[in-house]
Coordinates of C-alpha atoms in Angstrom, one line a residue:
X1 CA 59.9 132.3 50.6
X2 CA 62.6 131.4 48.0
X3 CA 61.8 129.9 44.7
X4 CA 62.3 126.2 44.4
X5 CA 65.0 126.3 41.8
X6 CA 67.3 128.1 44.4
X7 CA 67.3 125.2 46.8
X8 CA 70.8 123.7 47.0
X9 CA 69.6 120.2 47.8
X10 CA 69.4 117.7 44.8
X11 CA 68.4 114.6 46.7
X12 CA 67.2 113.4 49.9
X13 CA 68.3 110.7 52.1
X14 CA 65.7 108.1 53.4
X15 CA 66.8 107.1 56.9
X16 CA 64.0 104.6 57.6
X17 CA 64.2 103.4 61.3
X18 CA 67.2 105.4 62.8
X19 CA 67.8 103.0 65.6
X20 CA 67.8 99.7 63.4
X21 CA 71.0 97.9 63.4
X22 CA 72.5 97.0 60.0
X23 CA 72.4 93.2 60.5
X24 CA 68.6 93.4 60.5
X25 CA 68.4 95.4 57.3
X26 CA 67.8 92.4 55.1
X27 CA 65.2 90.9 57.6
X28 CA 63.3 94.2 57.4
X29 CA 63.4 94.3 53.7
X30 CA 62.1 90.9 53.5
X31 CA 59.2 91.7 55.7
X32 CA 58.4 94.7 53.7
X33 CA 58.6 92.7 50.5
X34 CA 56.2 89.9 52.1
X35 CA 53.8 92.7 53.2
X36 CA 53.9 94.2 49.5
X37 CA 53.1 90.8 47.9
X38 CA 50.4 90.2 50.3
X39 CA 48.7 93.6 49.5
X40 CA 49.1 93.1 45.9
X41 CA 47.7 89.5 45.7
X42 CA 44.9 90.2 48.2
X43 CA 43.8 93.5 46.5
X44 CA 44.2 92.2 42.9
X45 CA 42.1 89.1 43.6
X46 CA 39.4 91.3 45.2
X47 CA 39.7 93.7 42.1
X48 CA 39.3 90.8 39.6
X49 CA 36.5 89.2 41.5
X50 CA 34.6 92.3 41.7
X51 CA 35.0 93.0 38.1
X52 CA 34.4 89.5 36.9
X53 CA 31.3 88.5 39.0
X54 CA 28.2 90.1 37.9
X55 CA 26.3 89.5 41.1
X56 CA 28.9 91.7 43.0
X57 CA 28.2 94.5 40.9
X58 CA 26.3 96.6 43.5
X59 CA 27.0 99.9 45.1
X60 CA 28.7 98.5 48.3
X61 CA 31.1 96.4 46.3
X62 CA 31.8 99.3 44.0
X63 CA 33.0 101.2 47.0
X64 CA 35.1 98.2 48.1
X65 CA 36.6 98.1 44.5
X66 CA 37.8 101.8 44.9
X67 CA 39.3 101.0 48.1
X68 CA 41.2 98.2 46.7
X69 CA 42.4 100.1 43.9
X70 CA 43.6 102.9 46.1
X71 CA 45.3 100.4 48.3
X72 CA 47.2 99.0 45.5
X73 CA 48.4 102.5 44.4
X74 CA 49.3 103.5 47.7
X75 CA 51.5 100.3 48.5
X76 CA 53.1 100.6 45.2
X77 CA 54.1 104.3 45.7
X78 CA 55.7 103.5 49.1
X79 CA 56.9 100.0 49.6
X80 CA 59.2 99.4 46.6
X81 CA 61.4 102.4 48.0
X82 CA 61.4 101.1 51.4
X83 CA 62.4 97.6 50.3
X84 CA 65.3 98.8 48.1
X85 CA 66.5 101.0 50.9
X86 CA 67.1 98.0 53.2
X87 CA 67.8 95.5 50.7
X88 CA 70.3 97.1 48.4
X89 CA 71.1 100.2 50.7
X90 CA 69.6 102.6 48.2
X91 CA 69.0 105.4 50.6
X92 CA 68.9 108.5 48.2
X93 CA 65.8 109.8 46.4
X94 CA 66.0 112.9 44.0
X95 CA 64.6 116.2 45.1
X96 CA 61.8 116.0 42.5
X97 CA 60.9 112.2 43.0
X98 CA 60.6 112.8 46.7
X99 CA 58.0 115.6 46.1
X100 CA 56.2 113.3 43.6
X101 CA 56.1 110.4 46.2
X102 CA 55.0 112.8 48.9
X103 CA 52.2 114.1 46.8
X104 CA 50.9 110.6 45.8
X105 CA 51.3 109.2 49.5
X106 CA 49.0 112.0 50.7
X107 CA 46.7 111.8 47.7
X108 CA 45.9 108.3 48.2
X109 CA 45.6 108.7 52.2
X110 CA 43.1 111.4 51.5
X111 CA 41.2 109.3 48.9
X112 CA 41.0 106.4 51.6
X113 CA 39.7 108.7 54.1
X114 CA 36.9 109.9 51.7
X115 CA 36.1 106.3 50.6
X116 CA 35.6 105.4 54.2
X117 CA 33.1 108.2 54.5
X118 CA 31.4 106.9 51.4
X119 CA 31.3 103.4 52.7
X120 CA 29.6 104.8 56.1
X121 CA 27.0 106.8 53.8
X122 CA 26.2 103.4 52.1
X123 CA 25.6 101.6 55.2
X124 CA 23.8 104.6 56.9
X125 CA 21.2 104.7 54.1
X126 CA 20.8 100.9 53.8
X127 CA 20.2 100.4 57.7
X128 CA 18.3 103.6 58.5
X129 CA 16.5 104.1 55.3
X130 CA 16.1 100.6 53.8
X131 CA 13.0 101.5 51.7
X132 CA 14.9 104.4 50.0
X133 CA 18.2 102.7 49.7
X134 CA 17.7 101.3 46.1
X135 CA 16.4 104.7 44.9
X136 CA 19.2 106.7 46.6
X137 CA 22.3 104.5 46.3
X138 CA 22.6 103.2 42.8
X139 CA 25.6 102.2 40.9
X140 CA 25.5 105.3 38.8
X141 CA 25.4 107.4 41.9
X142 CA 28.4 105.5 43.4
X143 CA 30.4 105.8 40.1
X144 CA 29.7 109.5 40.1
X145 CA 30.6 110.1 43.7
X146 CA 33.8 107.9 43.3
X147 CA 34.9 109.8 40.5
X148 CA 34.3 113.0 42.4
X149 CA 36.5 111.7 45.4
X150 CA 39.4 110.6 43.0
X151 CA 39.4 114.2 41.6
X152 CA 38.7 116.1 44.7
X153 CA 41.3 114.1 46.7
X154 CA 44.1 115.6 44.5
X155 CA 43.3 119.3 45.7
X156 CA 44.4 118.8 49.2
X157 CA 48.0 117.5 48.8
X158 CA 48.6 119.7 45.9
X159 CA 48.1 122.8 48.1
X160 CA 50.6 121.5 50.7
X161 CA 53.0 120.5 47.8
X162 CA 52.9 124.0 46.4
X163 CA 53.6 125.6 49.8
X164 CA 56.5 123.1 50.6
X165 CA 58.1 123.6 46.9
X166 CA 58.3 127.5 47.6
X167 CA 60.4 126.8 50.6
X168 CA 64.2 126.8 50.5
X169 CA 66.2 123.7 51.1
X170 CA 69.9 123.8 51.8
X171 CA 70.5 121.1 54.4
X172 CA 70.3 118.7 56.2
X173 CA 68.7 116.3 53.8
X174 CA 68.0 113.2 55.9
X175 CA 64.3 112.2 56.1
X176 CA 63.7 110.3 59.4
X177 CA 61.0 108.2 57.8
X178 CA 60.5 105.2 55.3
X179 CA 59.2 107.4 52.6
X180 CA 58.9 111.1 51.8
X181 CA 55.8 112.6 53.5
X182 CA 54.8 116.1 54.5
X183 CA 56.1 116.7 58.0
X184 CA 59.3 115.0 57.4
X185 CA 60.0 117.2 54.4
X186 CA 58.9 120.6 55.9
X187 CA 61.3 120.1 59.0
X188 CA 64.2 120.1 56.5
X189 CA 63.3 123.5 55.2
X190 CA 65.8 126.4 55.8
X191 CA 63.1 129.1 55.6
X192 CA 60.5 129.4 58.4
X193 CA 58.2 126.6 57.7
X194 CA 55.4 127.9 60.2
X195 CA 53.0 128.9 57.4
X196 CA 53.4 125.6 55.5
X197 CA 53.0 123.5 58.5
X198 CA 49.9 125.4 59.7
X199 CA 48.4 124.9 56.1
X200 CA 49.4 121.2 56.1
X201 CA 48.0 120.7 59.7
X202 CA 44.8 122.4 58.9
X203 CA 44.1 120.4 55.7
X204 CA 45.1 117.2 57.4
X205 CA 42.6 117.9 60.2
X206 CA 40.0 118.5 57.7
X207 CA 40.6 115.3 55.6
X208 CA 40.8 113.1 58.8
X209 CA 38.2 114.8 61.1
X210 CA 35.3 115.5 58.7
X211 CA 35.0 112.0 57.3
X212 CA 35.7 110.5 60.8
X213 CA 32.9 112.7 62.2
X214 CA 30.5 111.7 59.5
X215 CA 31.5 108.0 60.2
X216 CA 30.9 108.2 63.7
X217 CA 27.6 110.0 63.3
X218 CA 26.4 107.3 60.7
X219 CA 27.3 104.4 62.7
X220 CA 25.9 105.7 65.9
X221 CA 22.5 106.2 64.0
X222 CA 23.0 102.8 62.5
X223 CA 23.3 101.2 66.1
X224 CA 20.4 103.0 67.2
X225 CA 18.5 101.8 64.5
X226 CA 19.5 98.3 64.9
X227 CA 18.7 98.2 68.6
X228 CA 15.1 99.1 67.7
X229 CA 14.7 96.0 65.7
X230 CA 12.6 93.5 67.8
X231 CA 13.5 90.4 66.0
X232 CA 17.0 89.2 67.1
X233 CA 17.7 87.6 63.7
X234 CA 17.1 90.6 61.8
X235 CA 19.0 92.6 64.3
X236 CA 22.1 90.2 63.8
X237 CA 21.7 90.4 60.0
X238 CA 21.8 94.2 60.1
X239 CA 24.9 94.4 62.2
X240 CA 26.7 91.7 60.0
X241 CA 26.1 94.0 56.9
X242 CA 28.2 96.9 58.3
X243 CA 30.6 94.7 60.7
X244 CA 33.3 94.4 57.8
X245 CA 33.2 98.0 57.1
X246 CA 33.6 98.8 60.9
X247 CA 36.8 96.8 61.0
X248 CA 38.2 98.5 57.9
X249 CA 37.3 101.9 59.4
X250 CA 38.9 101.1 62.8
X251 CA 42.2 99.9 61.2
X252 CA 42.4 103.1 59.2
X253 CA 41.5 105.8 61.8
X254 CA 42.4 104.4 65.2
X255 CA 46.4 104.3 64.8
X256 CA 45.9 107.7 62.8
X257 CA 44.3 109.4 65.9
X258 CA 46.9 108.0 68.1
X259 CA 49.7 109.6 66.1
X260 CA 47.7 112.9 65.7
X261 CA 46.9 113.0 69.4
X262 CA 50.6 112.5 70.4
X263 CA 51.8 115.1 68.1
X264 CA 49.1 117.6 69.2
X265 CA 49.7 117.1 73.1
X266 CA 53.5 117.0 72.2
X267 CA 53.8 113.6 73.7
X268 CA 57.4 112.5 73.2
X269 CA 57.8 109.1 72.0
X270 CA 60.7 107.4 70.4
X271 CA 61.1 108.2 66.7
X272 CA 61.4 104.5 65.8
X273 CA 58.2 103.8 67.3
X274 CA 56.4 106.9 65.8
X275 CA 57.6 105.7 62.3
X276 CA 56.2 102.2 63.1
X277 CA 52.8 103.7 64.1
X278 CA 52.8 105.5 60.8
X279 CA 53.6 102.3 58.9
X280 CA 50.9 100.5 60.8
X281 CA 48.0 102.8 59.8
X282 CA 49.5 103.0 56.3
X283 CA 50.2 99.4 55.5
X284 CA 48.0 97.1 57.8
X285 CA 44.7 98.2 56.4
X286 CA 45.8 97.5 52.7
X287 CA 46.9 94.1 53.8
X288 CA 44.1 93.2 55.9
X289 CA 41.1 94.6 54.0
X290 CA 40.8 91.8 51.5
X291 CA 40.7 89.2 54.3
X292 CA 38.1 91.2 56.0
X293 CA 35.9 91.3 52.6
X294 CA 36.3 87.6 52.2
X295 CA 35.7 86.5 55.7
X296 CA 32.9 89.1 56.7
X297 CA 31.2 89.6 53.6
X298 CA 29.0 86.4 52.7
X299 CA 28.5 87.2 49.1
X300 CA 32.3 87.9 48.5
X301 CA 33.1 84.9 50.3
X302 CA 30.8 82.7 48.4
X303 CA 31.8 84.0 45.0
X304 CA 35.5 83.5 45.9
X305 CA 35.0 79.8 47.0
X306 CA 32.9 79.1 43.9
X307 CA 35.7 80.7 41.6
X308 CA 38.3 78.8 43.6
X309 CA 36.7 75.5 43.3
X310 CA 36.0 75.9 39.5
X311 CA 39.9 76.7 39.1
X312 CA 40.7 73.4 41.0
X313 CA 38.1 71.4 39.0
X314 CA 39.4 72.9 35.7
X315 CA 43.0 72.1 36.5
X316 CA 42.3 68.6 37.6
X317 CA 40.2 67.8 34.5
X318 CA 43.1 69.1 32.4

């Protein structure tokens, strides 16, 4: 493999949706802009509420706080470039910036996957071992585990980035995606990318399947434990405590699994539809997560209503 400095490509071209007609570019840019604003407003409000409301400073809500912060970072890494690409036709991105974006995209994707696993662990202990929950899952425990996840998640994309930077890039330089990501970059290498692709695939499977396997195991145990509860009201309450997390997890994993299955089985789908699926699992969860927290989590909903009413009363009195 060649040294990175020998690559003749100085910039990449972000194609976006190859089949999209130019007359729809402004509309697509507006949609992405509204998605970005929605993600920022929802997750910033969630973050502020979790920081300010002392009654919400509990292990489960610290996990939600981590997810909200990660969602803000991920959307900020990806969406501004998509927006300017379609709004101002700024298609190019420098070689270095593309790899920086790729590193951050996969870092926050990896982090989200591990946060889902931590969320499943919290609900597993809470439902299956309720008497030990407050001893095992404390604010300090979640803080330590969260810090570890933010650090460990950096390792996996860094390994793939090092492999990809060692490849020689001489053209073409068009990326058929809305942002720089691993597979799109590797396909452009002039060297044989097989080794790099195998490493990337193995790490991607680990990051996806290990948390997903633990999540499936934990929620299957939760369902078994809940079904053993004789009291229907207690059973409903137990299910309601983890229904919000199940919604978040489904939004995150289901579209990803569809993409990985189609790639593995070599099912040919239109490139525009493939890009849409990637954007679906990348951007829909950050946009809907705050709504799920507020609608499905009683404590957060009550605190949000209390704060909102307080703001209205304060503004009226002034």
